[in-house]
Coordinates of C-alpha atoms in Angstrom, one line a residue:
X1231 CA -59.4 50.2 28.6
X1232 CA -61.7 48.8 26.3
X1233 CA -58.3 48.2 23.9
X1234 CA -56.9 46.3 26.8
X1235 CA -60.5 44.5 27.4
X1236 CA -60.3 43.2 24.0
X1237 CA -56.5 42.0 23.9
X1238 CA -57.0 40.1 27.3
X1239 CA -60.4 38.9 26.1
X1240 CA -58.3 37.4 22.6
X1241 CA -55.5 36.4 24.8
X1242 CA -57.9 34.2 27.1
X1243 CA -59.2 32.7 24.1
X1244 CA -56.2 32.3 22.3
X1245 CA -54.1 30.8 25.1
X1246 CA -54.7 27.0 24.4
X1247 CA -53.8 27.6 20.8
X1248 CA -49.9 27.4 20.7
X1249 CA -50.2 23.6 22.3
X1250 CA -53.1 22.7 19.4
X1251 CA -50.6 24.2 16.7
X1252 CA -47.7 22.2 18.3
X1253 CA -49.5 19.1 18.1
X1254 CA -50.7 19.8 15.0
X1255 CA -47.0 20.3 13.5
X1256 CA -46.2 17.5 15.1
X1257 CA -48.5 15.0 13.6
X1258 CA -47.9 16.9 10.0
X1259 CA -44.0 15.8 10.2
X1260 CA -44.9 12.4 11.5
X1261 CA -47.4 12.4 7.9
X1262 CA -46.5 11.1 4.9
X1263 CA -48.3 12.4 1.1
X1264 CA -48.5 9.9 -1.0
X1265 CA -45.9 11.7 -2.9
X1266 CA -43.2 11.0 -0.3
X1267 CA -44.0 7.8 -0.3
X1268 CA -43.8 7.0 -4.2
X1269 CA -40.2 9.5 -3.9
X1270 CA -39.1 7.0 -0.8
X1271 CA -40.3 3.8 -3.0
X1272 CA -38.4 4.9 -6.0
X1273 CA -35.6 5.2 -4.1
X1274 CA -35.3 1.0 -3.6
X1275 CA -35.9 0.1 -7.1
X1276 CA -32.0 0.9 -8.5
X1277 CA -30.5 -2.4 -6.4
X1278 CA -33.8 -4.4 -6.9
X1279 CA -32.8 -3.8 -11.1
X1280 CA -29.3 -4.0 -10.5
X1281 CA -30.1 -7.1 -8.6
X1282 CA -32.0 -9.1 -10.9
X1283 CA -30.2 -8.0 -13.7
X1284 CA -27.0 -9.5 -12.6
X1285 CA -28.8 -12.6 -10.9
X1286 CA -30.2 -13.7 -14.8
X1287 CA -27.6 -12.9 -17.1
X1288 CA -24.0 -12.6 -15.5
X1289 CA -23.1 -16.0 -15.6
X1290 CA -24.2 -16.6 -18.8
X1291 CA -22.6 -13.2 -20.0
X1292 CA -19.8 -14.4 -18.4
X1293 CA -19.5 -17.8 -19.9
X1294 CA -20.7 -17.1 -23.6
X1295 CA -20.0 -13.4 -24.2
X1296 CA -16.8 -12.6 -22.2
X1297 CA -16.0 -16.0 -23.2
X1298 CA -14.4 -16.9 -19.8
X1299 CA -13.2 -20.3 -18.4
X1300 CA -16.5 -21.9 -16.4
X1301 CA -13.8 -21.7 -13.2
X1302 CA -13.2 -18.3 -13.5
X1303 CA -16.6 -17.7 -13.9
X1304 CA -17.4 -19.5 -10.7
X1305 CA -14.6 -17.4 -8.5
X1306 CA -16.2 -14.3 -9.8
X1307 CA -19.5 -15.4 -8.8
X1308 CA -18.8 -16.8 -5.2
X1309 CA -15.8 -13.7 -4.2
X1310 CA -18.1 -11.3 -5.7
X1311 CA -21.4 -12.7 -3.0
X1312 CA -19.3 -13.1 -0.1
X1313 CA -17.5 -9.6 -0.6
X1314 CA -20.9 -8.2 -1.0
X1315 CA -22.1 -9.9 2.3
X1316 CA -19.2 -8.6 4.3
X1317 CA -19.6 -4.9 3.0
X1318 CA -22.9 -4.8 4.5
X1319 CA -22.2 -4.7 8.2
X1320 CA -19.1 -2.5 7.5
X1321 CA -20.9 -0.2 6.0
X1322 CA -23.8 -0.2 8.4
X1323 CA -20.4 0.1 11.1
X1324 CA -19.7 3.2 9.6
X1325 CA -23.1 4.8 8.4
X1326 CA -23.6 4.3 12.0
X1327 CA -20.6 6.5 13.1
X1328 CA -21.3 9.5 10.4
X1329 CA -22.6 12.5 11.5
X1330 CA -25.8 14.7 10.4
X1331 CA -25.1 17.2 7.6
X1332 CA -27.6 19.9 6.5
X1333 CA -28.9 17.4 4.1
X1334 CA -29.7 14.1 7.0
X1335 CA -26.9 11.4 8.0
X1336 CA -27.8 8.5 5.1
X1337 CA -28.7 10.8 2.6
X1338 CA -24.7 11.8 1.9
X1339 CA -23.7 8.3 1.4
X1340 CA -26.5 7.9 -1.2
X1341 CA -25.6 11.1 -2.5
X1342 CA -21.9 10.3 -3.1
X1343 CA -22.2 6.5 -3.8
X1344 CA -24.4 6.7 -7.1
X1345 CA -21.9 8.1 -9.8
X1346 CA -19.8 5.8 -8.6
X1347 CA -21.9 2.5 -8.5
X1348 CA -23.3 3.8 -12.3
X1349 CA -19.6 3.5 -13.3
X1350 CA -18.4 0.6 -11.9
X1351 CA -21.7 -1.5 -13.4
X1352 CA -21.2 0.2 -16.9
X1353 CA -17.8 -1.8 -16.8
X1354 CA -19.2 -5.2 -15.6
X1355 CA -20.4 -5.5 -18.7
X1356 CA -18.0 -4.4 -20.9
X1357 CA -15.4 -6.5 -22.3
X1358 CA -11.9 -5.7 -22.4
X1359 CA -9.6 -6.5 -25.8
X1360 CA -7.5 -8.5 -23.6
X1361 CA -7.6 -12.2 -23.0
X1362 CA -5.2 -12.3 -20.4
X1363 CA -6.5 -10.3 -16.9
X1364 CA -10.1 -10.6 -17.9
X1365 CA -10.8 -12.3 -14.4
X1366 CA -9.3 -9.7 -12.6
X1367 CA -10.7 -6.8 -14.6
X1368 CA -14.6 -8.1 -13.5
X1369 CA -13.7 -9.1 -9.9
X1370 CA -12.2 -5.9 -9.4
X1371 CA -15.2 -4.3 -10.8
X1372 CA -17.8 -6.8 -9.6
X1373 CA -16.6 -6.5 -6.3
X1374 CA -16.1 -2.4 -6.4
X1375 CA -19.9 -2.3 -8.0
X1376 CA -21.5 -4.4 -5.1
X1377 CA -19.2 -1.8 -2.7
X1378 CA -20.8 1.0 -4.0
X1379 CA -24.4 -0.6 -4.0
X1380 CA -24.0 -1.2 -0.6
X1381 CA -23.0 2.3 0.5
X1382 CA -26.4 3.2 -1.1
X1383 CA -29.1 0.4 -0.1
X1384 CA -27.8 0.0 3.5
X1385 CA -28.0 3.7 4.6
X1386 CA -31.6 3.6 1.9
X1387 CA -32.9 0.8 4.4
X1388 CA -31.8 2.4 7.6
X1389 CA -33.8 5.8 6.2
X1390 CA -37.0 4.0 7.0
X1391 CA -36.2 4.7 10.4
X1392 CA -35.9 8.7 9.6
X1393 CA -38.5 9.4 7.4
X1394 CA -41.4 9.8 10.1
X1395 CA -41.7 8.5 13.8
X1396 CA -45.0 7.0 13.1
X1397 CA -45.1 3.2 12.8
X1398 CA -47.9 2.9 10.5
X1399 CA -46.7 5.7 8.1
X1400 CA -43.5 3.3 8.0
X1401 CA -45.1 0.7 7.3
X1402 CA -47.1 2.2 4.4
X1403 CA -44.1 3.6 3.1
X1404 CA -42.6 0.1 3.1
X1405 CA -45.4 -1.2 1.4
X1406 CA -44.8 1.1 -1.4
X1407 CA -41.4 0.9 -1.3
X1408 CA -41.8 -3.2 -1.7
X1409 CA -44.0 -2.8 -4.6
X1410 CA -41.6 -0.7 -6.3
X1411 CA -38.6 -2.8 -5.8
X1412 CA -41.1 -5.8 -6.6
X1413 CA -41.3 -3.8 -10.0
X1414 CA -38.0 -3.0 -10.5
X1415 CA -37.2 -6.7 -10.4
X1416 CA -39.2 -7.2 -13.4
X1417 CA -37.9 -4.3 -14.8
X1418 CA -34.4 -5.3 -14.4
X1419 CA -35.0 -8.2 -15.9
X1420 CA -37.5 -7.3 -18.8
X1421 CA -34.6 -4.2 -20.4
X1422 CA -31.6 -7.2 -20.0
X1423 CA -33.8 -9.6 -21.6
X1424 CA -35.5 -7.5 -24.3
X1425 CA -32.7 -5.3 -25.3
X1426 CA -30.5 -8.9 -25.1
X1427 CA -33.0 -11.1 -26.8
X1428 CA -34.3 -14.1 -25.5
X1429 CA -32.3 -17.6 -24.9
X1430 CA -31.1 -19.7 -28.3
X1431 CA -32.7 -22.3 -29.1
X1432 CA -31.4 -25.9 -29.2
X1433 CA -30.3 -27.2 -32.6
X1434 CA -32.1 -30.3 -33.9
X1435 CA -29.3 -31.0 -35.9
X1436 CA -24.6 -30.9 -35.2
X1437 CA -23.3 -28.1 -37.8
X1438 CA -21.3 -30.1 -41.3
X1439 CA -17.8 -29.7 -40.4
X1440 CA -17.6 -30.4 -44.0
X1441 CA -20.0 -27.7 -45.3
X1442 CA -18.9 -25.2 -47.8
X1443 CA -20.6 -22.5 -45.2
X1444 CA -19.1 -22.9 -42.8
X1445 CA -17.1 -20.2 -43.0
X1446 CA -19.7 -18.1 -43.7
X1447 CA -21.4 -19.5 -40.4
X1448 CA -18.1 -18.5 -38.4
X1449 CA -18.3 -14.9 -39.6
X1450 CA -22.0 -14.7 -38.8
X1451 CA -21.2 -16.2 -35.3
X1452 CA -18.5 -13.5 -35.1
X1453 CA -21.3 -10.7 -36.1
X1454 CA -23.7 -12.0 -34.0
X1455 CA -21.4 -12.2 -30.6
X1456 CA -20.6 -8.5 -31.4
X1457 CA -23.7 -7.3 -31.3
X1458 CA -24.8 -8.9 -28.3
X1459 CA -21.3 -7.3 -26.5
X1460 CA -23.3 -4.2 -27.7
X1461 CA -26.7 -5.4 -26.4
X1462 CA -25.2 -5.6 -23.2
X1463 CA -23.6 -2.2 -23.1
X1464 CA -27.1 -0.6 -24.1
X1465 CA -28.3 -2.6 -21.4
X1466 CA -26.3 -1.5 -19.2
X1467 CA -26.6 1.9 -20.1
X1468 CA -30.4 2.5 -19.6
X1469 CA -30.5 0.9 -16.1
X1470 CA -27.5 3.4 -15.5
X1471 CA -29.4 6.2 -16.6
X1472 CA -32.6 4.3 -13.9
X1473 CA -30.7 3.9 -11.5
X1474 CA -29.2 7.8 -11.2
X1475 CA -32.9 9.4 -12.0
X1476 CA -34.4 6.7 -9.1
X1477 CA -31.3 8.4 -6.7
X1478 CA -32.3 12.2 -7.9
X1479 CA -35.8 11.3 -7.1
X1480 CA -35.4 9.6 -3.4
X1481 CA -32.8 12.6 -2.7
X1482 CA -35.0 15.6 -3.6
X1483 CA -38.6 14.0 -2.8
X1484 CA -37.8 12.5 0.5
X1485 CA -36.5 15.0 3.6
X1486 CA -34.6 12.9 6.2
X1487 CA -36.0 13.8 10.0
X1488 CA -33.1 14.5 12.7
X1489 CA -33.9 12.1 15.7
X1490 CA -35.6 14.9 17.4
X1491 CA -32.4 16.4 18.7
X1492 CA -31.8 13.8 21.0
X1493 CA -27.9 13.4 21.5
X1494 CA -26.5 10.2 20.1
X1495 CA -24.3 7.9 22.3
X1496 CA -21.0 7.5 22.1
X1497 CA -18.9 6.2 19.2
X1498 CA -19.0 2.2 19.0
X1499 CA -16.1 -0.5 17.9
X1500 CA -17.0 -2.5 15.5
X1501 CA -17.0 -5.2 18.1
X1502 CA -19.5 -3.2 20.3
X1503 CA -21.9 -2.7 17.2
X1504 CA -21.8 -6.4 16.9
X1505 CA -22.7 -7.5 20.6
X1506 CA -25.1 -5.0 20.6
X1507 CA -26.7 -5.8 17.7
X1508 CA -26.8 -9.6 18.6
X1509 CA -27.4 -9.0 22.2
X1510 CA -31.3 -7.9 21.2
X1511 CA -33.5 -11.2 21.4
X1512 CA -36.2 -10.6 19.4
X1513 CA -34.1 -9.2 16.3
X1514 CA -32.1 -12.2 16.6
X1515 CA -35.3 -14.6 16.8
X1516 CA -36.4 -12.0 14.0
X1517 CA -33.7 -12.7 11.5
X1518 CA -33.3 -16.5 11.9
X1519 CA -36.5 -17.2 10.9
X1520 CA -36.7 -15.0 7.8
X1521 CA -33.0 -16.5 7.5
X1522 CA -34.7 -20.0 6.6
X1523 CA -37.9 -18.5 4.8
X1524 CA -35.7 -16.5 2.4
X1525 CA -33.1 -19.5 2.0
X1526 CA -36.0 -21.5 0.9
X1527 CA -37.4 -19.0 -1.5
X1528 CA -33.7 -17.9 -2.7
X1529 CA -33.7 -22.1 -3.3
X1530 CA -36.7 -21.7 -5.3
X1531 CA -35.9 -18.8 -7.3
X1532 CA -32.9 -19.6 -8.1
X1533 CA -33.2 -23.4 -9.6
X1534 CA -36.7 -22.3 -10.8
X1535 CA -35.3 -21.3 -14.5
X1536 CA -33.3 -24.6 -14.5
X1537 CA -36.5 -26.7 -13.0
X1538 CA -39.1 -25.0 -16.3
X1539 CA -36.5 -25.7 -18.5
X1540 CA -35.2 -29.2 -17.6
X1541 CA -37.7 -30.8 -15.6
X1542 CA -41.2 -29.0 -17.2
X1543 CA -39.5 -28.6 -20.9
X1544 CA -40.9 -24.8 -20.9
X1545 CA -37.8 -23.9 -22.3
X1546 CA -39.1 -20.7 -24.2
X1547 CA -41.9 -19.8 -21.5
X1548 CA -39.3 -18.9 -18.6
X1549 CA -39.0 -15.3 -18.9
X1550 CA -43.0 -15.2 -19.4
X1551 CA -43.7 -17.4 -16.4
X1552 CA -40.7 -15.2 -14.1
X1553 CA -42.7 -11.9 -15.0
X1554 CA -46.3 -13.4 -14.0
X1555 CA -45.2 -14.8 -10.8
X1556 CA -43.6 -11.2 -10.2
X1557 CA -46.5 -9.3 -11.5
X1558 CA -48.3 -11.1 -9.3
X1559 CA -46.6 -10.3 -6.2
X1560 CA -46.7 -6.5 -7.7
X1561 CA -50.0 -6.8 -7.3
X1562 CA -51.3 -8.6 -3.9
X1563 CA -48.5 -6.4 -2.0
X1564 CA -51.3 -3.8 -0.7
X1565 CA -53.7 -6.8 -0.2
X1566 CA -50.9 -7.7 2.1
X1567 CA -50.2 -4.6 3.6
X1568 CA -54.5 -4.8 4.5
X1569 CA -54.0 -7.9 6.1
X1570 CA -51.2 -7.2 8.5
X1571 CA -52.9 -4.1 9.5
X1572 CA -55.9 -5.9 9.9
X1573 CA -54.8 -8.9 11.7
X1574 CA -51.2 -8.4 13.1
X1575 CA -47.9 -8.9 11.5
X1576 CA -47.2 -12.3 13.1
X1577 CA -50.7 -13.6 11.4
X1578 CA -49.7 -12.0 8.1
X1579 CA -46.4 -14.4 8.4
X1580 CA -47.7 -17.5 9.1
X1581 CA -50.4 -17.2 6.1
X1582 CA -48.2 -15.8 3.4
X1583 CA -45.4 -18.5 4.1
X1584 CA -47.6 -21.2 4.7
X1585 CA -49.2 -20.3 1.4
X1586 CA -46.5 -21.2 -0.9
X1587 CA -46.3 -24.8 0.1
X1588 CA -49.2 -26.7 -1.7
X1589 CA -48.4 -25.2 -4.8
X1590 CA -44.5 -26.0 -4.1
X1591 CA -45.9 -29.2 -3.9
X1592 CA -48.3 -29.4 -6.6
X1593 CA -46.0 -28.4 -9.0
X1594 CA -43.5 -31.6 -8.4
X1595 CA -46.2 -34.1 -8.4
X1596 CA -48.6 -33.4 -11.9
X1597 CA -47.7 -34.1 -15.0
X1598 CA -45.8 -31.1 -16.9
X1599 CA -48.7 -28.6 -18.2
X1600 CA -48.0 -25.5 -19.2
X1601 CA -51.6 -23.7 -18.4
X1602 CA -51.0 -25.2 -14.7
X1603 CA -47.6 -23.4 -14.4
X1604 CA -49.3 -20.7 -15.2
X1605 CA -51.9 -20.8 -12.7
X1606 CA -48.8 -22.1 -10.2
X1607 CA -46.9 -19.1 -11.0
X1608 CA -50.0 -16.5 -9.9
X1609 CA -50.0 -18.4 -6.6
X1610 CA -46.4 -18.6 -5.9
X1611 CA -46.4 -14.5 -6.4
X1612 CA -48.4 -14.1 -4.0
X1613 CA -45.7 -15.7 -1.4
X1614 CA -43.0 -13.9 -3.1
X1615 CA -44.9 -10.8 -2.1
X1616 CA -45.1 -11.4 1.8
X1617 CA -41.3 -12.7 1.4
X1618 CA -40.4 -9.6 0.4
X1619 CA -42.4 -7.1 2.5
X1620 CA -43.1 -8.3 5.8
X1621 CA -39.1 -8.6 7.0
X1622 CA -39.3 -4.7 6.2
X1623 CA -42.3 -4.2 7.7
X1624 CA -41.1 -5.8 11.0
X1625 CA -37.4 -4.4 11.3
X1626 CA -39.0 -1.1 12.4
X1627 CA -40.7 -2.7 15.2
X1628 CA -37.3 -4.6 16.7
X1629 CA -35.4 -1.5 16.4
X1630 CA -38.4 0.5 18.6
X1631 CA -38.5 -2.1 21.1
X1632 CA -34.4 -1.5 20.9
X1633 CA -35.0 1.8 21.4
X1634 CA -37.8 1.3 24.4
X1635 CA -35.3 -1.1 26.2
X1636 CA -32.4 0.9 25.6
X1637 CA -33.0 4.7 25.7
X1638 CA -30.0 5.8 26.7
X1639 CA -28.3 4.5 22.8
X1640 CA -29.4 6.2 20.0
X1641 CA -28.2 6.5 16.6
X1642 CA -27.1 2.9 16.0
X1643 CA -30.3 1.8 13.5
X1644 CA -28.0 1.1 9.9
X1645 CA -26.4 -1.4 12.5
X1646 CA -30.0 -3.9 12.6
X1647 CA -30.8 -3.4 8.7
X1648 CA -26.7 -4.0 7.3
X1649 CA -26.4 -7.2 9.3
X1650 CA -30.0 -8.1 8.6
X1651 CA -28.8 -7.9 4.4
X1652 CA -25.9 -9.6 5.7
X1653 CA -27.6 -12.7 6.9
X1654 CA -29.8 -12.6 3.8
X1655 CA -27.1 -12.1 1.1
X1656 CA -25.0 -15.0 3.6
X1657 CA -28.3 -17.1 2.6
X1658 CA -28.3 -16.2 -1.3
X1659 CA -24.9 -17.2 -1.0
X1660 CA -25.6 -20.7 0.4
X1661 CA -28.2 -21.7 -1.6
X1662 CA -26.3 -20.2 -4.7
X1663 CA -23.8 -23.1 -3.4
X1664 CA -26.1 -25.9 -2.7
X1665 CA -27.6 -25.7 -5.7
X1666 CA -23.9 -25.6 -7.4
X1667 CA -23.1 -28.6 -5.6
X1668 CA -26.0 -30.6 -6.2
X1669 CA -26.6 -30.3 -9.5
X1670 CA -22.7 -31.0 -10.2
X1671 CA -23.1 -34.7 -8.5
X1672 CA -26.8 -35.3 -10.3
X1673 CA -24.6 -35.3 -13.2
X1674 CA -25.4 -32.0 -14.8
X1675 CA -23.9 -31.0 -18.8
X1676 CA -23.3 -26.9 -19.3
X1677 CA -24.8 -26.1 -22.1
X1678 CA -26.6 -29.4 -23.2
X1679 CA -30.1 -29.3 -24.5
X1680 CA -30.8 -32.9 -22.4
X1681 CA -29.7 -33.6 -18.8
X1682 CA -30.0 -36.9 -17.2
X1683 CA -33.0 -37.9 -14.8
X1684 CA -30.8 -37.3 -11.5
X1685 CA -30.8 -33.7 -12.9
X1686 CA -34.8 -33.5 -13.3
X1687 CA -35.0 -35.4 -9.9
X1688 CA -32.3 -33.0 -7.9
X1689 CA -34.2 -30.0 -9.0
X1690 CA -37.6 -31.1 -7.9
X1691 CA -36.1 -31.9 -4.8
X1692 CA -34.5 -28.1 -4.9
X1693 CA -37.9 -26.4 -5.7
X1694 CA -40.4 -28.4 -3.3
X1695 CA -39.0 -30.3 -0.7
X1696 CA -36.4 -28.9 1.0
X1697 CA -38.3 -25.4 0.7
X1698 CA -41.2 -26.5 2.3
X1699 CA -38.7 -28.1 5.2
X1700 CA -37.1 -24.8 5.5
X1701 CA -40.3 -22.3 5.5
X1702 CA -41.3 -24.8 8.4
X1703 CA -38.1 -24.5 10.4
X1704 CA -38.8 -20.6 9.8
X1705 CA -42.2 -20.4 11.1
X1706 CA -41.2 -22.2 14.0
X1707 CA -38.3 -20.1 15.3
X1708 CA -40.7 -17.0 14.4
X1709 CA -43.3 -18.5 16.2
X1710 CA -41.3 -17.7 19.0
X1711 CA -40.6 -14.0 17.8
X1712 CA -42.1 -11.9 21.0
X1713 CA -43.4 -8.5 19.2
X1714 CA -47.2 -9.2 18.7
X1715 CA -49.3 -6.4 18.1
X1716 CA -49.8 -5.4 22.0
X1717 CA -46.4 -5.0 22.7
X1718 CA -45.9 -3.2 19.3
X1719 CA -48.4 -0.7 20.1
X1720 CA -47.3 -0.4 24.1
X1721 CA -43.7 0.4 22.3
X1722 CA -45.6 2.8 20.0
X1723 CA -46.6 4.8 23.3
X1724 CA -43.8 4.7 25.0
X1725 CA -41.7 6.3 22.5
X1726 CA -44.2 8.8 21.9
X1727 CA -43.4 9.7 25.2
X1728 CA -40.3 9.4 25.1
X1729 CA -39.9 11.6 22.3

């Protein structure tokens, strides 16, 4: 009796236990360590070193190592973007359609992908011992190489969605992951460039045709183009061997959580995925605006070598002024990640666009100095860093209010992030093309030391005006963008419950 006393006596007080330890569970899954984190940040650096790698240096590897026609080089460059930007809402199509194995739903396609991107951008820069074919041996490879990266860094983007079901453990994680990829840009660049060696330098004097070394200077020219076919290769090599530790990392440090067992909807066509994708207003308000802020910025960052060069004449400070304004972005991304915490997403966009444009404009107007470009360059990171993490940040929260508006279709997230990196890479694309275009009617000489004035002038006009335009069209459209931090949080609640 007084056995039984005690057991209904430890029952009584044990009996609200079970729910506590539920709850408690819960909220430990929906927790990230820090650890996670850094293992889910690793994870993004392999296509932001890829990236930046092959933004710097293929077209002048192409061109001056490979040796290729400047046409050839340009069909490379253009078929290789646009198949990129057409592979990402495939894949996103079909990442969308695979089922969960023991080991998540993107984590297979990550898995699977990485021997094979590591091959295919080993070969980019190799060159064959044929003359003939050389254009088809690096579009086939280009264009197999951004296949590959794709099949990793959409299903990578949609695992923000599957790592926890708490928005603000997402959004730390993205912060990490931002300042990590922020970092592997440099990185990229820094291993081409060091292992390369920096840019040649512009002769004062025309060679003697005449001179009794001139042979002499052939063979040396010979040497020297060898060994930078195998300063590529060893480039190429360590950010292979990056690239597959980053993928062991993000695959054994990060566990992928099953949508809570909820039953996905049916299959989709492609179609389907499209409308419904494109049906969702504030995703569509969403990625319009960051559509114009990231042309304007792609605008910038892709003329800004050109513009130090040509229009500054920092010709040897380019690679120094590219790593402080990325350093600098390195840097303020957890100041950023305070402040949209602190005072709402939608706040955190309008200041970090917004504070780009003086310095845009500054930079056009004084005198060339190379202290101020300096000083620019710290500023103009600090942009770069909201550019790159508050479309991340915000992804999540159009996707939940999907989810809140639809509950009855799951399992369809890759779908928002592949055509988001779709519209962005569309972007890269266009101003990669503008910029082509423009500087082709100012005038400009490949591989001349001087350009004419319409050259100078065309490339301020690339870097400062018609960025500022665009940022501006951007806000605008995002002005309109209906997720403030109310709804957000109301969406929060309801899937909560929901769950």
């Amino acid at each position: 009796s007084a056995d039984c006393m005690k057991r209904c006596t430890t029952s009584n007080i044990l009996l609200p236990e079970p729910m506590a330890v539920l709850e408690s569970a819960k909220d430990q899954r929906n927790r990230l360590s820090v650890w996670n984190k850094l293992c889910y940040a690793i994870g993004g650096a392999p296509y932001q070193i890829t990236g930046s790698a092959l933004g710097f240096f293929l077209q002048i590897y192409l061109l001056d190592v490979a040796q290729l026609d400047p046409s050839h080089a340009s069909i490379i460059l253009f078929v290789g973007r646009a198949w990129d930007a057409v592979t990402d809402p495939t894949v996103g199509f079909l990442v969308s359609r695979s089922r969960w194995t023991r080991f998540g739903r993107m984590m297979p396609w990550i898995l699977l992908s990485t021997p094979f991107a590591v091959l295919t951008y080993f070969l980019i820069w190799y060159v064959p011992p044929f003359q003939q074919g050389k254009i088809i041996w690096y579009l086939i490879f280009y264009c197999l190489f951004q296949s590959m990266q794709t099949c990793f860094h959409v299903p990578y983007s949609a695992l923000t969605m599957f790592i926890s079901n708490d928005q603000k453990e997402r959004d730390s994680a993205t912060a990490y992951r931002m300042m990590v990829e922020v970092l592997g840009t440099v990185l990229g660049t820094a291993i081409q460039g060091q292992i390369i060696g920096g840019g040649q330098d512009c002769p004062t004097d025309e060679p003697d045709v005449n001179d009794s070394r001139n042979s002499t200077k052939i063979n040396t020219s010979r040497v020297t183009l060898d060994e930078t076919k195998q300063a590529y290769l060893i480039a190429s090599g360590v950010i292979c061997i990056i690239y597959v530790l980053c993928a062991a990392v993000l695959f054994f440090g990060v566990k992928e959580q099953k949508d809570n067992g909820r039953k996905r909807s049916q299959l989709l066509t492609f179609r389907q995925g499209l409308w419904l994708v494109m049906s969702h207003g504030p995703y569509i308000k969403l990625v319009i605006g960051f559509l114009f802020t990231s042309l304007a910025f792609m605008l910038l960052e892709g003329n800004f070598a050109l513009f130090i060069t040509y229009s500054l004449g920092h010709r040897k400070d380019f690679q120094n002024i590219l790593l402080v304004i990325m350093l600098s972005g390195t840097l303020t991304i957890p100041w950023w990640q305070w402040f949209l915490t602190k005072f709402g997403k939608k706040m955190a966009v309008y200041f970090g666009m917004t504070w780009a444009i003086p310095f845009m404009i500054l930079i056009v107007c004084i005198k060339s100095h190379l202290i101020i470009s300096y000083l620019v360059s710290v500023a103009a990171g600090v942009s770069v860093a909201a550019a790159f993490l508050l479309p991340w940040s915000m992804l999540p929260d159009v996707v939940d209010d999907f989810k809140v508006r639809n509950p009855d279709i799951h399992g369809h997230e890759a779908l928002f992030y592949s055509f988001y990196v779709f519209f962005i890479k569309f972007a890269s694309g266009v101003s990669l093309g503008i910029s082509t275009l423009s500087l082709k009617f100012a005038g400009y000489e490949t591989g001349s030391c001087l350009q004419p004035e319409a050259v100078s002038l065309t490339l301020k006009v690339l870097v400062s005006p018609v960025p500022v335009v665009l940022i501006a069209v951007g806000l605008l459209i995002l002005r309109t963008y209906p997720i403030d931090e109310d709804r957000r949080q109301g969406n929060r609640k309801l899937l909560q419950e929901m769950l």
